[in-house]
PDB file of C-alpha atoms and ligand atoms in Angstrom:
ATOM      1  CA  UNK A   1      -0.080  -0.313  -0.255  1.00 92.00           C
ATOM      2  CA  UNK A   2       1.049   3.459  -0.867  1.00 95.00           C
ATOM      3  CA  UNK A   3       0.195   7.158  -0.005  1.00 93.00           C
ATOM      4  CA  UNK A   4      -2.260   7.030  -3.012  1.00 96.00           C
ATOM      5  CA  UNK A   5      -2.778   2.915  -4.285  1.00 97.00           C
ATOM      6  CA  UNK A   6      -4.223   0.861  -2.130  1.00 97.00           C
ATOM      7  CA  UNK A   7      -3.306  -2.409  -3.185  1.00 98.00           C
ATOM      8  CA  UNK A   8      -1.005  -4.731  -1.289  1.00 97.00           C
ATOM      9  CA  UNK A   9       2.408  -5.795  -1.596  1.00 94.00           C
ATOM     10  CA  UNK A  10       2.745  -8.389  -4.492  1.00 96.00           C
ATOM     11  CA  UNK A  11      -0.728  -7.465  -6.212  1.00 98.00           C
ATOM     12  CA  UNK A  12       0.492  -5.399  -8.989  1.00 98.00           C
ATOM     13  CA  UNK A  13       2.242  -6.978 -11.502  1.00 98.00           C
ATOM     14  CA  UNK A  14       5.878  -6.275 -12.903  1.00 98.00           C
ATOM     15  CA  UNK A  15       4.829  -4.614 -16.168  1.00 98.00           C
ATOM     16  CA  UNK A  16       1.953  -2.134 -15.888  1.00 98.00           C
ATOM     17  CA  UNK A  17      -0.227  -0.681 -18.868  1.00 98.00           C
ATOM     18  CA  UNK A  18      -1.161   3.325 -17.656  1.00 98.00           C
ATOM     19  CA  UNK A  19      -3.885   4.863 -19.378  1.00 98.00           C
ATOM     20  CA  UNK A  20      -4.655   8.338 -18.424  1.00 97.00           C
ATOM     21  CA  UNK A  21      -8.711   7.414 -17.986  1.00 95.00           C
ATOM     22  CA  UNK A  22      -9.623   4.984 -14.672  1.00 96.00           C
ATOM     23  CA  UNK A  23     -12.862   4.308 -17.020  1.00 94.00           C
ATOM     24  CA  UNK A  24      -9.736   3.463 -19.670  1.00 95.00           C
ATOM     25  CA  UNK A  25      -8.025   1.101 -17.168  1.00 97.00           C
ATOM     26  CA  UNK A  26     -11.984  -1.119 -16.086  1.00 97.00           C
ATOM     27  CA  UNK A  27     -12.355  -1.159 -19.823  1.00 96.00           C
ATOM     28  CA  UNK A  28      -9.039  -2.790 -20.439  1.00 97.00           C
ATOM     29  CA  UNK A  29      -9.314  -5.472 -17.681  1.00 98.00           C
ATOM     30  CA  UNK A  30     -13.182  -5.912 -18.896  1.00 97.00           C
ATOM     31  CA  UNK A  31     -12.417  -7.008 -22.256  1.00 97.00           C
ATOM     32  CA  UNK A  32      -8.883  -8.035 -22.844  1.00 98.00           C
ATOM     33  CA  UNK A  33      -7.855  -9.932 -19.287  1.00 98.00           C
ATOM     34  CA  UNK A  34      -8.913 -12.727 -17.493  1.00 98.00           C
ATOM     35  CA  UNK A  35      -8.776 -13.437 -13.611  1.00 98.00           C
ATOM     36  CA  UNK A  36      -9.465 -10.289 -13.348  1.00 98.00           C
ATOM     37  CA  UNK A  37      -8.785  -8.379  -9.586  1.00 98.00           C
ATOM     38  CA  UNK A  38      -9.363  -4.636  -8.669  1.00 98.00           C
ATOM     39  CA  UNK A  39      -6.382  -3.847  -6.536  1.00 98.00           C
ATOM     40  CA  UNK A  40      -7.079  -0.572  -5.773  1.00 98.00           C
ATOM     41  CA  UNK A  41      -9.685   2.410  -6.190  1.00 97.00           C
ATOM     42  CA  UNK A  42      -8.371   5.259  -4.261  1.00 97.00           C
ATOM     43  CA  UNK A  43     -10.166   8.583  -5.609  1.00 97.00           C
ATOM     44  CA  UNK A  44     -11.842   6.365  -7.814  1.00 97.00           C
ATOM     45  CA  UNK A  45      -8.372   5.714  -9.833  1.00 97.00           C
ATOM     46  CA  UNK A  46      -8.741   2.167 -10.736  1.00 97.00           C
ATOM     47  CA  UNK A  47      -5.799  -0.557 -10.484  1.00 98.00           C
ATOM     48  CA  UNK A  48      -6.668  -3.992 -11.532  1.00 98.00           C
ATOM     49  CA  UNK A  49      -4.339  -7.354 -12.124  1.00 98.00           C
ATOM     50  CA  UNK A  50      -5.627  -9.755 -14.352  1.00 98.00           C
ATOM     51  CA  UNK A  51      -3.980 -12.060 -16.995  1.00 98.00           C
ATOM     52  CA  UNK A  52      -3.231 -11.986 -20.887  1.00 98.00           C
ATOM     53  CA  UNK A  53      -2.505 -14.491 -22.936  1.00 97.00           C
ATOM     54  CA  UNK A  54      -1.900 -16.306 -19.182  1.00 97.00           C
ATOM     55  CA  UNK A  55       0.694 -13.701 -18.162  1.00 98.00           C
ATOM     56  CA  UNK A  56       0.252 -11.594 -15.356  1.00 98.00           C
ATOM     57  CA  UNK A  57      -0.643  -7.529 -16.460  1.00 98.00           C
ATOM     58  CA  UNK A  58      -1.814  -4.691 -14.250  1.00 98.00           C
ATOM     59  CA  UNK A  59      -3.570  -1.883 -15.630  1.00 98.00           C
ATOM     60  CA  UNK A  60      -4.039   1.521 -13.509  1.00 98.00           C
ATOM     61  CA  UNK A  61      -4.865   4.952 -14.339  1.00 98.00           C
ATOM     62  CA  UNK A  62      -2.154   7.932 -14.461  1.00 98.00           C
ATOM     63  CA  UNK A  63      -4.762  10.614 -14.241  1.00 98.00           C
ATOM     64  CA  UNK A  64      -4.345  13.685 -16.471  1.00 98.00           C
ATOM     65  CA  UNK A  65      -1.008  15.657 -16.585  1.00 98.00           C
ATOM     66  CA  UNK A  66       2.631  15.898 -15.399  1.00 98.00           C
ATOM     67  CA  UNK A  67       2.253  15.992 -11.780  1.00 98.00           C
ATOM     68  CA  UNK A  68      -0.703  13.505 -11.349  1.00 98.00           C
ATOM     69  CA  UNK A  69       1.418  10.692 -13.574  1.00 98.00           C
ATOM     70  CA  UNK A  70       4.363  11.733 -11.725  1.00 98.00           C
ATOM     71  CA  UNK A  71       2.630  10.137  -8.419  1.00 98.00           C
ATOM     72  CA  UNK A  72       1.472   7.201  -9.366  1.00 98.00           C
ATOM     73  CA  UNK A  73       4.397   6.113 -11.806  1.00 98.00           C
ATOM     74  CA  UNK A  74       6.841   6.777  -8.637  1.00 98.00           C
ATOM     75  CA  UNK A  75       4.682   5.056  -6.479  1.00 98.00           C
ATOM     76  CA  UNK A  76       4.315   2.034  -8.613  1.00 98.00           C
ATOM     77  CA  UNK A  77       8.425   1.667  -9.423  1.00 98.00           C
ATOM     78  CA  UNK A  78       8.541   2.425  -5.470  1.00 98.00           C
ATOM     79  CA  UNK A  79       6.269   0.460  -3.845  1.00 98.00           C
ATOM     80  CA  UNK A  80       5.301  -2.358  -5.854  1.00 97.00           C
ATOM     81  CA  UNK A  81       8.308  -2.741  -7.486  1.00 96.00           C
ATOM     82  CA  UNK A  82       6.659  -2.425 -10.967  1.00 98.00           C
ATOM     83  CA  UNK A  83       9.694  -3.004 -13.851  1.00 98.00           C
ATOM     84  CA  UNK A  84       7.971  -1.164 -16.604  1.00 98.00           C
ATOM     85  CA  UNK A  85       5.229   1.190 -17.630  1.00 98.00           C
ATOM     86  CA  UNK A  86       3.605   1.511 -20.765  1.00 98.00           C
ATOM     87  CA  UNK A  87       1.686   4.883 -20.935  1.00 98.00           C
ATOM     88  CA  UNK A  88      -1.348   4.238 -23.389  1.00 98.00           C
ATOM     89  CA  UNK A  89      -2.811   7.744 -24.464  1.00 97.00           C
ATOM     90  CA  UNK A  90      -4.497   9.726 -26.803  1.00 97.00           C
ATOM     91  CA  UNK A  91      -2.340  13.084 -28.312  1.00 98.00           C
ATOM     92  CA  UNK A  92      -2.864  15.965 -30.615  1.00 97.00           C
ATOM     93  CA  UNK A  93      -0.965  16.182 -34.081  1.00 98.00           C
ATOM     94  CA  UNK A  94       0.498  19.193 -34.695  1.00 97.00           C
ATOM     95  CA  UNK A  95       1.458  17.876 -38.223  1.00 93.00           C
ATOM     96  CA  UNK A  96      -1.210  17.400 -41.262  1.00 94.00           C
ATOM     97  CA  UNK A  97       1.348  14.723 -41.428  1.00 95.00           C
ATOM     98  CA  UNK A  98      -0.563  12.886 -39.227  1.00 98.00           C
ATOM     99  CA  UNK A  99      -4.041  11.363 -38.942  1.00 97.00           C
ATOM    100  CA  UNK A 100      -6.505  10.352 -36.351  1.00 96.00           C
ATOM    101  CA  UNK A 101      -6.107   6.530 -35.473  1.00 96.00           C
ATOM    102  CA  UNK A 102      -2.801   6.951 -36.477  1.00 97.00           C
ATOM    103  CA  UNK A 103      -0.590   5.956 -33.538  1.00 98.00           C
ATOM    104  CA  UNK A 104       2.845   6.377 -32.088  1.00 98.00           C
ATOM    105  CA  UNK A 105       5.924   5.059 -30.302  1.00 98.00           C
ATOM    106  CA  UNK A 106       7.499   8.575 -28.569  1.00 98.00           C
ATOM    107  CA  UNK A 107      11.470   8.086 -29.009  1.00 98.00           C
ATOM    108  CA  UNK A 108      11.564  11.323 -26.731  1.00 98.00           C
ATOM    109  CA  UNK A 109       9.172  13.676 -25.018  1.00 98.00           C
ATOM    110  CA  UNK A 110      10.139  17.236 -24.676  1.00 98.00           C
ATOM    111  CA  UNK A 111       9.039  19.377 -21.787  1.00 98.00           C
ATOM    112  CA  UNK A 112       8.630  23.212 -20.730  1.00 98.00           C
ATOM    113  CA  UNK A 113       7.949  21.516 -17.560  1.00 98.00           C
ATOM    114  CA  UNK A 114      10.500  22.127 -14.635  1.00 98.00           C
ATOM    115  CA  UNK A 115       9.655  18.743 -12.851  1.00 98.00           C
ATOM    116  CA  UNK A 116      12.690  16.258 -14.108  1.00 98.00           C
ATOM    117  CA  UNK A 117      14.792  19.540 -12.820  1.00 98.00           C
ATOM    118  CA  UNK A 118      13.100  19.495  -9.261  1.00 98.00           C
ATOM    119  CA  UNK A 119      12.748  16.087  -8.697  1.00 98.00           C
ATOM    120  CA  UNK A 120      15.621  14.628  -9.937  1.00 98.00           C
ATOM    121  CA  UNK A 121      18.110  17.526 -10.816  1.00 98.00           C
ATOM    122  CA  UNK A 122      17.667  16.481 -14.451  1.00 98.00           C
ATOM    123  CA  UNK A 123      18.269  19.342 -16.858  1.00 98.00           C
ATOM    124  CA  UNK A 124      17.264  18.088 -20.327  1.00 98.00           C
ATOM    125  CA  UNK A 125      14.407  18.998 -21.465  1.00 98.00           C
ATOM    126  CA  UNK A 126      14.367  16.527 -23.720  1.00 98.00           C
ATOM    127  CA  UNK A 127      14.141  13.088 -22.535  1.00 98.00           C
ATOM    128  CA  UNK A 128      14.147   9.169 -23.761  1.00 98.00           C
ATOM    129  CA  UNK A 129      12.341   6.581 -23.326  1.00 98.00           C
ATOM    130  CA  UNK A 130      13.946   4.265 -20.952  1.00 98.00           C
ATOM    131  CA  UNK A 131      14.803   0.643 -21.389  1.00 98.00           C
ATOM    132  CA  UNK A 132      13.623  -2.175 -23.684  1.00 97.00           C
ATOM    133  CA  UNK A 133      10.088  -1.414 -23.653  1.00 98.00           C
ATOM    134  CA  UNK A 134      10.145   1.538 -27.056  1.00 98.00           C
ATOM    135  CA  UNK A 135      12.182  -1.217 -29.312  1.00 98.00           C
ATOM    136  CA  UNK A 136       9.631  -4.210 -28.329  1.00 98.00           C
ATOM    137  CA  UNK A 137       6.984  -2.224 -29.377  1.00 98.00           C
ATOM    138  CA  UNK A 138       8.613  -1.802 -32.206  1.00 98.00           C
ATOM    139  CA  UNK A 139       8.954  -5.582 -32.818  1.00 98.00           C
ATOM    140  CA  UNK A 140       5.376  -6.216 -31.491  1.00 98.00           C
ATOM    141  CA  UNK A 141       3.914  -3.543 -34.022  1.00 98.00           C
ATOM    142  CA  UNK A 142       5.757  -5.570 -37.259  1.00 98.00           C
ATOM    143  CA  UNK A 143       4.625  -8.866 -35.866  1.00 97.00           C
ATOM    144  CA  UNK A 144       1.176  -7.385 -35.543  1.00 97.00           C
ATOM    145  CA  UNK A 145       1.633  -5.256 -39.125  1.00 97.00           C
ATOM    146  CA  UNK A 146       0.273  -2.304 -37.351  1.00 97.00           C
ATOM    147  CA  UNK A 147       2.031   0.698 -38.749  1.00 97.00           C
ATOM    148  CA  UNK A 148       3.433   2.501 -35.703  1.00 98.00           C
ATOM    149  CA  UNK A 149       5.504   5.614 -35.897  1.00 98.00           C
ATOM    150  CA  UNK A 150       8.998   6.251 -33.352  1.00 98.00           C
ATOM    151  CA  UNK A 151       8.453   9.866 -33.116  1.00 98.00           C
ATOM    152  CA  UNK A 152       9.130  12.828 -30.650  1.00 98.00           C
ATOM    153  CA  UNK A 153       6.220  14.415 -28.642  1.00 98.00           C
ATOM    154  CA  UNK A 154       5.435  17.657 -26.789  1.00 98.00           C
ATOM    155  CA  UNK A 155       4.325  16.405 -23.336  1.00 98.00           C
ATOM    156  CA  UNK A 156       2.737  20.249 -22.312  1.00 98.00           C
ATOM    157  CA  UNK A 157       1.096  21.316 -19.011  1.00 98.00           C
ATOM    158  CA  UNK A 158      -1.461  23.411 -20.948  1.00 97.00           C
ATOM    159  CA  UNK A 159      -4.117  22.033 -23.299  1.00 95.00           C
ATOM    160  CA  UNK A 160      -6.043  25.828 -23.493  1.00 95.00           C
ATOM    161  CA  UNK A 161      -3.923  28.766 -24.158  1.00 93.00           C
ATOM    162  CA  UNK A 162      -3.942  32.622 -25.325  1.00 93.00           C
ATOM    163  CA  UNK A 163      -1.948  31.955 -28.615  1.00 87.00           C
ATOM    164  CA  UNK A 164      -2.781  28.450 -31.188  1.00 84.00           C
ATOM    165  CA  UNK A 165       0.145  27.264 -33.267  1.00 89.00           C
ATOM    166  CA  UNK A 166       3.358  25.365 -31.621  1.00 95.00           C
ATOM    167  CA  UNK A 167       5.044  25.916 -28.588  1.00 97.00           C
ATOM    168  CA  UNK A 168       8.933  26.998 -29.539  1.00 97.00           C
ATOM    169  CA  UNK A 169      10.051  23.645 -27.994  1.00 98.00           C
ATOM    170  CA  UNK A 170       8.006  21.346 -30.176  1.00 98.00           C
ATOM    171  CA  UNK A 171       9.472  23.470 -33.000  1.00 98.00           C
ATOM    172  CA  UNK A 172      12.918  22.985 -31.357  1.00 98.00           C
ATOM    173  CA  UNK A 173      13.014  18.933 -30.971  1.00 98.00           C
ATOM    174  CA  UNK A 174      10.306  18.473 -34.536  1.00 98.00           C
ATOM    175  CA  UNK A 175       7.780  17.286 -32.043  1.00 98.00           C
ATOM    176  CA  UNK A 176       5.040  16.063 -34.222  1.00 98.00           C
ATOM    177  CA  UNK A 177       2.136  15.616 -31.551  1.00 98.00           C
ATOM    178  CA  UNK A 178       1.308  16.625 -27.944  1.00 98.00           C
ATOM    179  CA  UNK A 179       0.715  15.231 -25.050  1.00 98.00           C
ATOM    180  CA  UNK A 180       0.621  15.915 -21.484  1.00 98.00           C
ATOM    181  CA  UNK A 181       2.439  12.985 -19.284  1.00 98.00           C
ATOM    182  CA  UNK A 182       5.838  10.909 -21.092  1.00 98.00           C
ATOM    183  CA  UNK A 183       7.890  13.268 -20.029  1.00 98.00           C
ATOM    184  CA  UNK A 184       7.142  12.959 -16.320  1.00 98.00           C
ATOM    185  CA  UNK A 185       7.005   8.974 -16.242  1.00 98.00           C
ATOM    186  CA  UNK A 186      10.073   8.642 -18.633  1.00 98.00           C
ATOM    187  CA  UNK A 187      11.810  11.125 -16.222  1.00 98.00           C
ATOM    188  CA  UNK A 188      10.662   8.582 -12.973  1.00 98.00           C
ATOM    189  CA  UNK A 189      11.990   5.918 -15.075  1.00 98.00           C
ATOM    190  CA  UNK A 190      15.459   7.311 -15.999  1.00 98.00           C
ATOM    191  CA  UNK A 191      16.019   8.523 -12.146  1.00 98.00           C
ATOM    192  CA  UNK A 192      15.004   4.993 -10.602  1.00 98.00           C
ATOM    193  CA  UNK A 193      16.393   3.135 -13.502  1.00 98.00           C
ATOM    194  CA  UNK A 194      13.373   1.556 -14.713  1.00 98.00           C
ATOM    195  CA  UNK A 195      11.323   0.570 -18.221  1.00 98.00           C
ATOM    196  CA  UNK A 196       8.986   3.197 -19.338  1.00 98.00           C
ATOM    197  CA  UNK A 197       7.413   3.543 -22.430  1.00 98.00           C
ATOM    198  CA  UNK A 198       4.733   5.729 -24.312  1.00 98.00           C
ATOM    199  CA  UNK A 199       2.330   4.743 -27.197  1.00 98.00           C
ATOM    200  CA  UNK A 200      -0.179   7.260 -28.626  1.00 98.00           C
ATOM    201  CA  UNK A 201      -3.364   7.504 -30.830  1.00 97.00           C
ATOM    202  CA  UNK A 202      -3.805  10.598 -32.555  1.00 97.00           C
ATOM    203  CA  UNK A 203      -7.146  11.760 -31.400  1.00 96.00           C
ATOM    204  CA  UNK A 204      -6.961  15.266 -32.808  1.00 96.00           C
ATOM    205  CA  UNK A 205      -4.968  16.530 -35.150  1.00 97.00           C
ATOM    206  CA  UNK A 206      -4.690  20.280 -34.165  1.00 96.00           C
ATOM    207  CA  UNK A 207      -4.014  22.765 -37.386  1.00 94.00           C
ATOM    208  CA  UNK A 208      -7.238  20.427 -39.481  1.00 95.00           C
ATOM    209  CA  UNK A 209      -9.614  20.341 -35.982  1.00 94.00           C
ATOM    210  CA  UNK A 210     -10.096  16.560 -37.240  1.00 95.00           C
ATOM    211  CA  UNK A 211     -11.011  14.532 -34.037  1.00 96.00           C
ATOM    212  CA  UNK A 212     -12.386  11.119 -33.051  1.00 94.00           C
ATOM    213  CA  UNK A 213     -15.906  11.512 -31.548  1.00 88.00           C
ATOM    214  CA  UNK A 214     -16.308  10.466 -28.005  1.00 78.00           C
ATOM    215  CA  UNK A 215     -18.470   7.245 -29.238  1.00 79.00           C
ATOM    216  CA  UNK A 216     -15.507   6.210 -31.665  1.00 87.00           C
ATOM    217  CA  UNK A 217     -12.733   6.234 -28.474  1.00 82.00           C
ATOM    218  CA  UNK A 218     -13.264   2.840 -26.821  1.00 76.00           C
ATOM    219  CA  UNK A 219     -12.765   1.060 -30.609  1.00 81.00           C
ATOM    220  CA  UNK A 220     -10.305   3.342 -31.743  1.00 89.00           C
ATOM    221  CA  UNK A 221      -7.931   2.226 -28.678  1.00 94.00           C
ATOM    222  CA  UNK A 222      -8.358  -1.571 -29.283  1.00 95.00           C
ATOM    223  CA  UNK A 223      -4.652  -1.722 -31.620  1.00 96.00           C
ATOM    224  CA  UNK A 224      -3.032   0.464 -28.938  1.00 97.00           C
ATOM    225  CA  UNK A 225      -4.120  -1.462 -26.224  1.00 98.00           C
ATOM    226  CA  UNK A 226      -3.297  -4.926 -27.774  1.00 98.00           C
ATOM    227  CA  UNK A 227      -0.056  -3.786 -28.735  1.00 98.00           C
ATOM    228  CA  UNK A 228       1.172  -2.690 -25.271  1.00 98.00           C
ATOM    229  CA  UNK A 229      -0.032  -5.906 -24.147  1.00 98.00           C
ATOM    230  CA  UNK A 230       1.724  -8.060 -26.200  1.00 98.00           C
ATOM    231  CA  UNK A 231       4.317  -6.021 -25.396  1.00 98.00           C
ATOM    232  CA  UNK A 232       3.517  -6.265 -21.586  1.00 98.00           C
ATOM    233  CA  UNK A 233       3.749 -10.037 -21.706  1.00 96.00           C
ATOM    234  CA  UNK A 234       7.011 -10.458 -24.101  1.00 95.00           C
ATOM    235  CA  UNK A 235       8.896  -8.105 -21.094  1.00 94.00           C
ATOM    236  CA  UNK A 236      10.097 -10.796 -18.682  1.00 74.00           C
TER     237      UNK A 236
HETATM  238  N1  LIG B   1      -3.326  18.995 -26.301  1.00 56.37           N
HETATM  239  C1  LIG B   1      -2.560  18.187 -25.141  1.00 56.37           C
HETATM  240  N2  LIG B   1      -3.289  16.594 -25.089  1.00 56.37           N
HETATM  241  C2  LIG B   1      -3.940  16.046 -25.709  1.00 56.37           C
HETATM  242  C3  LIG B   1      -4.165  16.937 -26.710  1.00 56.37           C
HETATM  243  C4  LIG B   1      -3.744  17.885 -26.688  1.00 56.37           C
HETATM  244  O1  LIG B   1      -4.440  18.281 -27.977  1.00 56.37           O
HETATM  245  N3  LIG B   1      -4.961  16.026 -27.640  1.00 56.37           N
HETATM  246  C5  LIG B   1      -4.926  14.292 -26.947  1.00 56.37           C
HETATM  247  N4  LIG B   1      -4.400  14.805 -25.819  1.00 56.37           N
END
């Protein structure tokens, strides 16, 4: 049991899939896992452990934004002996080279956030995925004939802003899309020597306003969920 996760020691698997939304965690547990157990519901941030193809995997939410994923990923790594976290989320594309439903495997996350600096004295504003999960995701995508693009993304603290357009840091590091969590996950994993990856589905294309509708989201995310689960069971 940690400050924000009520599971007992041993109730969380070595590899955790982490969507932002607790109800997405429940959807994955209900539809993709067997022998599911709800192991934490503190603050309604649901964590489940079950089996995928006979192997133990956990799925639980990060919440939205750097502070939230910073807390949950840190507690998973340090209090539950989790080795790997695979974030599965959505992103807004900065470029019309991307379309809704495209899948991204994040190579580097760039951020204006001071999280890595003040938490871990990591000065860089561009952090890499950590460990072998990123490569395994690419291998699994090939095996599954899924088109997944390795790319840099922008982790922003800001969803609504006065001036539209691509922020300077995203231009500097050639970021094709924006989300709000990967940088903190990578910072924690780098500091703690753990594995961390982020797979994203493009949910909206910012320059055109194209977006996946709310009722399309569940089915739209199935390829990403299956890719993350196939990767998870190959991690150990
Ligand atoms: N900004 C930040 N995060 C997001 C977006 C966005 O436009 N779309 C999906 N996640």
